mmCIF file of C-alpha atoms in Angstrom:
data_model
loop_
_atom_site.group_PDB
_atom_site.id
_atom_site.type_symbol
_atom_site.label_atom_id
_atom_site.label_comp_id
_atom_site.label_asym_id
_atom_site.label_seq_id
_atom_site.Cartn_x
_atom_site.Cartn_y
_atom_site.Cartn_z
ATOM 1 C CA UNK A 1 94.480 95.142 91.154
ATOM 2 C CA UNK A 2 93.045 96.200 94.749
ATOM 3 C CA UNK A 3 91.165 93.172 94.787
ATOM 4 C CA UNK A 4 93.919 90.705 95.102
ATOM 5 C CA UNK A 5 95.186 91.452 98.203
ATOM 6 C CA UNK A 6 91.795 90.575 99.782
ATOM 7 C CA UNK A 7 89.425 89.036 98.100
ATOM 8 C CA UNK A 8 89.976 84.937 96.248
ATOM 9 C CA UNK A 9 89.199 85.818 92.668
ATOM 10 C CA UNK A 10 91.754 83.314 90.723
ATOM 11 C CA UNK A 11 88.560 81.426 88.728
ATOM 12 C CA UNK A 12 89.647 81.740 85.565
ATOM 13 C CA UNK A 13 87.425 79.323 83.835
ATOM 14 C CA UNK A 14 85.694 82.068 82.344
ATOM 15 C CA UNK A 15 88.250 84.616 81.573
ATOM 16 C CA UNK A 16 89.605 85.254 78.332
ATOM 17 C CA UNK A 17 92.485 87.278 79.518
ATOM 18 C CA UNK A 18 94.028 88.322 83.413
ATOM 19 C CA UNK A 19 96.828 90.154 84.232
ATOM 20 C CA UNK A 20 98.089 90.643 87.905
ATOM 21 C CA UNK A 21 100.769 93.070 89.546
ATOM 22 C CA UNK A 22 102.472 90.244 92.144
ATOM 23 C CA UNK A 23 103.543 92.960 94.275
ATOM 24 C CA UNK A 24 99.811 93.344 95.183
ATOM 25 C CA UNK A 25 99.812 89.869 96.619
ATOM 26 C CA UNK A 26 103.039 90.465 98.884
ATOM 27 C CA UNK A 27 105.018 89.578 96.254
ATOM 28 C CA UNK A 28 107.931 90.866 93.960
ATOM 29 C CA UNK A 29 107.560 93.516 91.273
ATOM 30 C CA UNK A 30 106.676 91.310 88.188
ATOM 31 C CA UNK A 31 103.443 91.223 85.828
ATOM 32 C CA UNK A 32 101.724 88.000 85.336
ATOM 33 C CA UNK A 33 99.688 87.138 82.099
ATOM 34 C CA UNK A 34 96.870 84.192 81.936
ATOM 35 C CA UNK A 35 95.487 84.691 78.611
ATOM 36 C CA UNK A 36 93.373 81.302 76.941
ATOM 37 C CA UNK A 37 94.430 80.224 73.888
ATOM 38 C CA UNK A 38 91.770 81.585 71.415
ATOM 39 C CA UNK A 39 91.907 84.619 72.997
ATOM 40 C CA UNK A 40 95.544 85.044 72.404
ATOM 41 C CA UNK A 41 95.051 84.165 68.383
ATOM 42 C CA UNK A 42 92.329 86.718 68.692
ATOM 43 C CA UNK A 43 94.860 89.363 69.841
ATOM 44 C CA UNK A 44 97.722 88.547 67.901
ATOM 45 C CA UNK A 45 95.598 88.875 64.322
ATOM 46 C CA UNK A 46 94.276 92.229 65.474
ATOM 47 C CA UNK A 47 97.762 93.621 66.613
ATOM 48 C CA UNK A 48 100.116 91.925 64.676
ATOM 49 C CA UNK A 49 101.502 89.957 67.956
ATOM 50 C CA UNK A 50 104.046 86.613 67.429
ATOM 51 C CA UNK A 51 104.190 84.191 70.220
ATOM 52 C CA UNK A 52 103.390 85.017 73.704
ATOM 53 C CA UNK A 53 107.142 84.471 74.288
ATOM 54 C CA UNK A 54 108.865 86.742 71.731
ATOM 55 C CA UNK A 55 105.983 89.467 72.051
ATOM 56 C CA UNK A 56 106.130 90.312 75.641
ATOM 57 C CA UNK A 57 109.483 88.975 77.425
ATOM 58 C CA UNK A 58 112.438 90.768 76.546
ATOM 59 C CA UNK A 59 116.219 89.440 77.743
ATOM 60 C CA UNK A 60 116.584 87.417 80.439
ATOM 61 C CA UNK A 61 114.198 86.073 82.616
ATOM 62 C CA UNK A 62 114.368 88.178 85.724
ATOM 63 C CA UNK A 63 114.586 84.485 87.830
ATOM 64 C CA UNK A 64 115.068 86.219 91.244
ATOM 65 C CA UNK A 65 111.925 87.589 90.895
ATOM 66 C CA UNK A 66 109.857 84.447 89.506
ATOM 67 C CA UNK A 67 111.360 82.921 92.753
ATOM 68 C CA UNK A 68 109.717 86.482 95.230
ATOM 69 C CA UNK A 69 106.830 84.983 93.837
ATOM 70 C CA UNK A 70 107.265 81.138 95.435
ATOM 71 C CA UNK A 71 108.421 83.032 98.235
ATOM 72 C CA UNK A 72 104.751 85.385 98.400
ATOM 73 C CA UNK A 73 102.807 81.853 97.968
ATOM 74 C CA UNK A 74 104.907 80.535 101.090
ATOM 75 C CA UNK A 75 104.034 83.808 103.261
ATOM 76 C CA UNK A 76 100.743 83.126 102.534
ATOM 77 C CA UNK A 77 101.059 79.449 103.647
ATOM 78 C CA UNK A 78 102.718 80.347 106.633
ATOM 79 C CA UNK A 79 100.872 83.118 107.647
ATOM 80 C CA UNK A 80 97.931 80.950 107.126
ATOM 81 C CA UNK A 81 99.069 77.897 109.695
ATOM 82 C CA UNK A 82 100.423 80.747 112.286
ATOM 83 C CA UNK A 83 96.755 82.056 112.484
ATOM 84 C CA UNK A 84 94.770 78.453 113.219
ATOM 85 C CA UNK A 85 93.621 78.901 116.893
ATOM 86 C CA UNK A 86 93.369 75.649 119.185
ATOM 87 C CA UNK A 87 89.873 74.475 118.032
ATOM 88 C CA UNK A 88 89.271 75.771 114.804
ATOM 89 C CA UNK A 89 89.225 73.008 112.301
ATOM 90 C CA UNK A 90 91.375 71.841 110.452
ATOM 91 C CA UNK A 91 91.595 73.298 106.975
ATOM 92 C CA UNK A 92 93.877 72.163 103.946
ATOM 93 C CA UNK A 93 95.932 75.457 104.005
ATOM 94 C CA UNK A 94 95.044 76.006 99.949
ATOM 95 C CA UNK A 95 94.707 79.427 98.295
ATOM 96 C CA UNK A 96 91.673 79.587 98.315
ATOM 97 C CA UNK A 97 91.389 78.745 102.315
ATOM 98 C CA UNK A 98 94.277 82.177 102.828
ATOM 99 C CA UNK A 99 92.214 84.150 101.289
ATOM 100 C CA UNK A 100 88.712 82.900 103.077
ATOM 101 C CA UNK A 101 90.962 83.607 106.524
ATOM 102 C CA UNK A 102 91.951 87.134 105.317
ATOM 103 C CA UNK A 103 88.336 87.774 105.077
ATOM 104 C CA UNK A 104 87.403 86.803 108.300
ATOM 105 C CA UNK A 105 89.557 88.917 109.751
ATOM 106 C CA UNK A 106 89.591 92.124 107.537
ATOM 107 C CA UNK A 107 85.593 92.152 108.064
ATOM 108 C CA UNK A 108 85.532 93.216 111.388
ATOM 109 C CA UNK A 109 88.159 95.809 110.629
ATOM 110 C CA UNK A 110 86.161 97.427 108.388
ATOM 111 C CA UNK A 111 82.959 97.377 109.856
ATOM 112 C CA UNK A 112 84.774 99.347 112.999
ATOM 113 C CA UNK A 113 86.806 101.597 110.900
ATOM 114 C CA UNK A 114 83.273 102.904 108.966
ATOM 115 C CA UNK A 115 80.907 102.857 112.026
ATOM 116 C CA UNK A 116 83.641 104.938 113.540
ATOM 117 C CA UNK A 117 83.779 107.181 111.301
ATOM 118 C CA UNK A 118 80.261 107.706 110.369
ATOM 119 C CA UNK A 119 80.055 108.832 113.846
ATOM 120 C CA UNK A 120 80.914 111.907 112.611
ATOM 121 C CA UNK A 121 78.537 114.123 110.845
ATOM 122 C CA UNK A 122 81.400 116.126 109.268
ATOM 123 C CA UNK A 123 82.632 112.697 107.407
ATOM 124 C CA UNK A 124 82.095 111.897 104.087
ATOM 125 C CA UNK A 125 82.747 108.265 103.176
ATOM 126 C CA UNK A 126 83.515 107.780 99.269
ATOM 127 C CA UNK A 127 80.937 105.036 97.450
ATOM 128 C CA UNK A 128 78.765 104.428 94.647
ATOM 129 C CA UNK A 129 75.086 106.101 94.532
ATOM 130 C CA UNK A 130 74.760 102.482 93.148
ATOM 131 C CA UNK A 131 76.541 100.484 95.708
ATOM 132 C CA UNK A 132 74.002 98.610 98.476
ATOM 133 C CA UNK A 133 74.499 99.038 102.159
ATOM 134 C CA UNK A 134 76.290 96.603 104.040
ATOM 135 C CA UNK A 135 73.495 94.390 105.716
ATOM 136 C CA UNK A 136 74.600 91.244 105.521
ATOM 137 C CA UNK A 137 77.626 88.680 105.804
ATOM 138 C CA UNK A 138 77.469 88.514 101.915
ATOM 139 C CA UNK A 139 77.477 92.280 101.215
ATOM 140 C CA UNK A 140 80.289 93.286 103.472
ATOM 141 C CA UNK A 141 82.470 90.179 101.795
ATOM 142 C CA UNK A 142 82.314 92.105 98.803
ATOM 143 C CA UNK A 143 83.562 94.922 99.736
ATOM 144 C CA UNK A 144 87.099 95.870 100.106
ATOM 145 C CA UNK A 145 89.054 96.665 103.291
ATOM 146 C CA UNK A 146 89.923 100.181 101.466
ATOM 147 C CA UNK A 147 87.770 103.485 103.352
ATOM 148 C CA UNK A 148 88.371 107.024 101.146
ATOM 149 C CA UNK A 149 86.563 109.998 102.998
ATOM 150 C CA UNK A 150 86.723 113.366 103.356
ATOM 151 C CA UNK A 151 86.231 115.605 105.991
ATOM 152 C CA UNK A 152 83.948 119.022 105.905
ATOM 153 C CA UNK A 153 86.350 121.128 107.586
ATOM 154 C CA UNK A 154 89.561 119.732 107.864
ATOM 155 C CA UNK A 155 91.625 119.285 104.721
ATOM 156 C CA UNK A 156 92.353 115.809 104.336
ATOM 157 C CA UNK A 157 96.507 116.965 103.209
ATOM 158 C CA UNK A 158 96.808 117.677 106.975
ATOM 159 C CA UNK A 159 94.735 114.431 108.122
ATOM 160 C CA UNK A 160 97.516 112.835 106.558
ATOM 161 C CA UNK A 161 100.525 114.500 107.498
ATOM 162 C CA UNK A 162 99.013 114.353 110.969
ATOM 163 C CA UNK A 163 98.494 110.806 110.705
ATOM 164 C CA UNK A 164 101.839 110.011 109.647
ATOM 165 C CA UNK A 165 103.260 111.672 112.465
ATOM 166 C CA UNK A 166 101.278 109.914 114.858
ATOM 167 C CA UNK A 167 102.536 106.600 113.152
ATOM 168 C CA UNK A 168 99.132 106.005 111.041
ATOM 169 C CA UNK A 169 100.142 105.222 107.088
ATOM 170 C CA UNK A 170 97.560 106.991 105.131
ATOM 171 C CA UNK A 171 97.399 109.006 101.848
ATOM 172 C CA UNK A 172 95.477 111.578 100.416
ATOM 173 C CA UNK A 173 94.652 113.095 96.888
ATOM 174 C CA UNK A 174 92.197 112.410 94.412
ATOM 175 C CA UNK A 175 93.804 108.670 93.653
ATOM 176 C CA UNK A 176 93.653 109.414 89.955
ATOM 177 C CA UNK A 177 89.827 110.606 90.181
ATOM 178 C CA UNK A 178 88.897 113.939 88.144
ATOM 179 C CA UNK A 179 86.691 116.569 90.302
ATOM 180 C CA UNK A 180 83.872 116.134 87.774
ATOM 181 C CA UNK A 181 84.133 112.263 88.547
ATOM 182 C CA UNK A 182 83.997 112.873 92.604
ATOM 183 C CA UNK A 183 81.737 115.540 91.882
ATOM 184 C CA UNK A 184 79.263 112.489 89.876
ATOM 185 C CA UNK A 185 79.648 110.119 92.431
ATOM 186 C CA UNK A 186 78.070 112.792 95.570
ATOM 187 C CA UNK A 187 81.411 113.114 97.375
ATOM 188 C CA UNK A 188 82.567 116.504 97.016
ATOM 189 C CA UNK A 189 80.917 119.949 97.464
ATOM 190 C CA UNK A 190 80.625 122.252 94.388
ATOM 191 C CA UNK A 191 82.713 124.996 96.448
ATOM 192 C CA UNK A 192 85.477 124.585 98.605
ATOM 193 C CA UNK A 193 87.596 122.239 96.850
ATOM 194 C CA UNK A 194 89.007 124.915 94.467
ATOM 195 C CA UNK A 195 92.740 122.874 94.093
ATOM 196 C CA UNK A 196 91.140 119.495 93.289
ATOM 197 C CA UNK A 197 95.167 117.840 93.482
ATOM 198 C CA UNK A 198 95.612 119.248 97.178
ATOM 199 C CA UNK A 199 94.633 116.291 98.986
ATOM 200 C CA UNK A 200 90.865 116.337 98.499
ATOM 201 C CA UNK A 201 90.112 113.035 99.708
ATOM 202 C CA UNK A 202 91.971 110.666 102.564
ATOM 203 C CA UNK A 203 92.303 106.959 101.719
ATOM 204 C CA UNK A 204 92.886 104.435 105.003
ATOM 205 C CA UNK A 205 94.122 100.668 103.380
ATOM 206 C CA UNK A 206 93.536 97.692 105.927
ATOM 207 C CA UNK A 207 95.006 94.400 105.499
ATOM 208 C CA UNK A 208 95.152 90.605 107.181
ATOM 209 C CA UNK A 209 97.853 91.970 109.988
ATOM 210 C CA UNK A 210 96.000 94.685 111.109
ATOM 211 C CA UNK A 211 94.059 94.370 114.650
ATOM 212 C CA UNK A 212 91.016 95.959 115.808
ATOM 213 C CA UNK A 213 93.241 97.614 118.232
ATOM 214 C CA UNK A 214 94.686 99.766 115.656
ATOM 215 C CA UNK A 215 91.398 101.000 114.495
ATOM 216 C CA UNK A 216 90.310 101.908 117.810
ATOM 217 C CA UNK A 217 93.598 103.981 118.333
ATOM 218 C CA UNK A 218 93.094 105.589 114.460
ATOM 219 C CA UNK A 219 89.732 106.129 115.592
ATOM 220 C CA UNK A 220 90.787 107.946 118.872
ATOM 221 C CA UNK A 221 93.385 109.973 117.136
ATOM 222 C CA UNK A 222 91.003 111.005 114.719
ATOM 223 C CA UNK A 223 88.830 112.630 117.051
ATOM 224 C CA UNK A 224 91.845 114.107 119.107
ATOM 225 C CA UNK A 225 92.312 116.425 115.682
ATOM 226 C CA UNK A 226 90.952 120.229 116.442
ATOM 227 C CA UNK A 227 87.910 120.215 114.600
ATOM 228 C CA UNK A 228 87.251 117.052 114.201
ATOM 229 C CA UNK A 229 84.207 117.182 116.286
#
């Protein structure tokens, strides 16, 4: 689900079964099902399933929003062709070109949003014990444009409401993560984080239409917070 937005990952030649939530690709809210053949016989003997048809559409088609979905495949289109500078060249304009665009640009994002923020030796930014630094052109294209932190002093509740009011969409909370789970991963003190659901982390989402110039002015807001620094 957060990979869709960002990252091309519509191979299905070797997937039994994928489901998507369209309204994660700019699109209406309506599931999608790919599920292969044998899979789906597979399925139906061990829960009793009929057809694909009868056993998970029921009523109507809902037709307007089959047609939000055209519509998300035409943004995509035209959001592609409005972003082709004088020089670049030419490129078929396919899904899989979007999304290699939308990478090119929500790269840089990230790499200024974290190096900003790891400027700060009171900021803790959320990742595996497992996951690899980001050396190279092929590690940072894995990873997603989506930075969770916390910050030692101030509660990341009020980083948010702050941030709202300064016209920054953020959110904070624990994103449906347990304290023992944050507390596996290295990301959260043993003390000091006695309400766990009080906004223990802050989560920043970047997309394609973001610029560098709104990280910079994130980044400068960030620091204008007392005690920050």
């Amino acid at each position: 689900v957060a990979t869709m937005p960002h990252i091309y990952c519509c191979d299905l030649n070797h997937v039994d079964v994928y489901v998507i939530s369209c309204h994660k690709v700019f699109g209406p809210h309506l599931g999608a099902l790919f599920c292969r053949k044998g899979s789906w016989d597979a399925a139906s003997s061990l829960c009793a399933l009929r057809s694909p048809i009868s056993s998970l559409e029921v009523g109507t088609i809902n037709y307007e929003a089959c047609q939000g979905v055209v519509g998300s495949v035409e943004y995509l289109r035209d959001w592609y062709q409005s972003c082709k500078a004088p020089g670049i060249q030419e490129r078929t304009g396919t899904i899989r070109d979007c999304y290699r665009l939308v990478r090119e640009i929500e790269i840089p994002l990230s790499q200024q949003l974290i190096a900003g923020l790891e400027r700060c030796p009171l900021v803790h930014i959320l990742k595996s014990p497992r996951e690899l630094p980001c050396n190279n052109a092929t590690d940072w294209n894995h990873r997603l444009p989506v930075v969770t932190m916390y910050h030692e002093r101030v509660p990341s509740s009020q980083i948010e409401k702050l941030c709202i009011r300064a016209g920054f969409l953020c959110r904070s909370g624990t994103f449906l993560s347990t304290n023992r789970f944050l507390q596996s991963y290295g990301t959260l003190p043993h003390q000091g984080f006695e309400d766990v659901g009080n906004g223990t982390m802050i989560r920043f989402s970047l997309t394609h239409y973001n610029t560098l110039e709104d990280i910079r002015s994130l980044l400068d807001f960030l620091l204008s917070i007392p005690g920050w620094i």
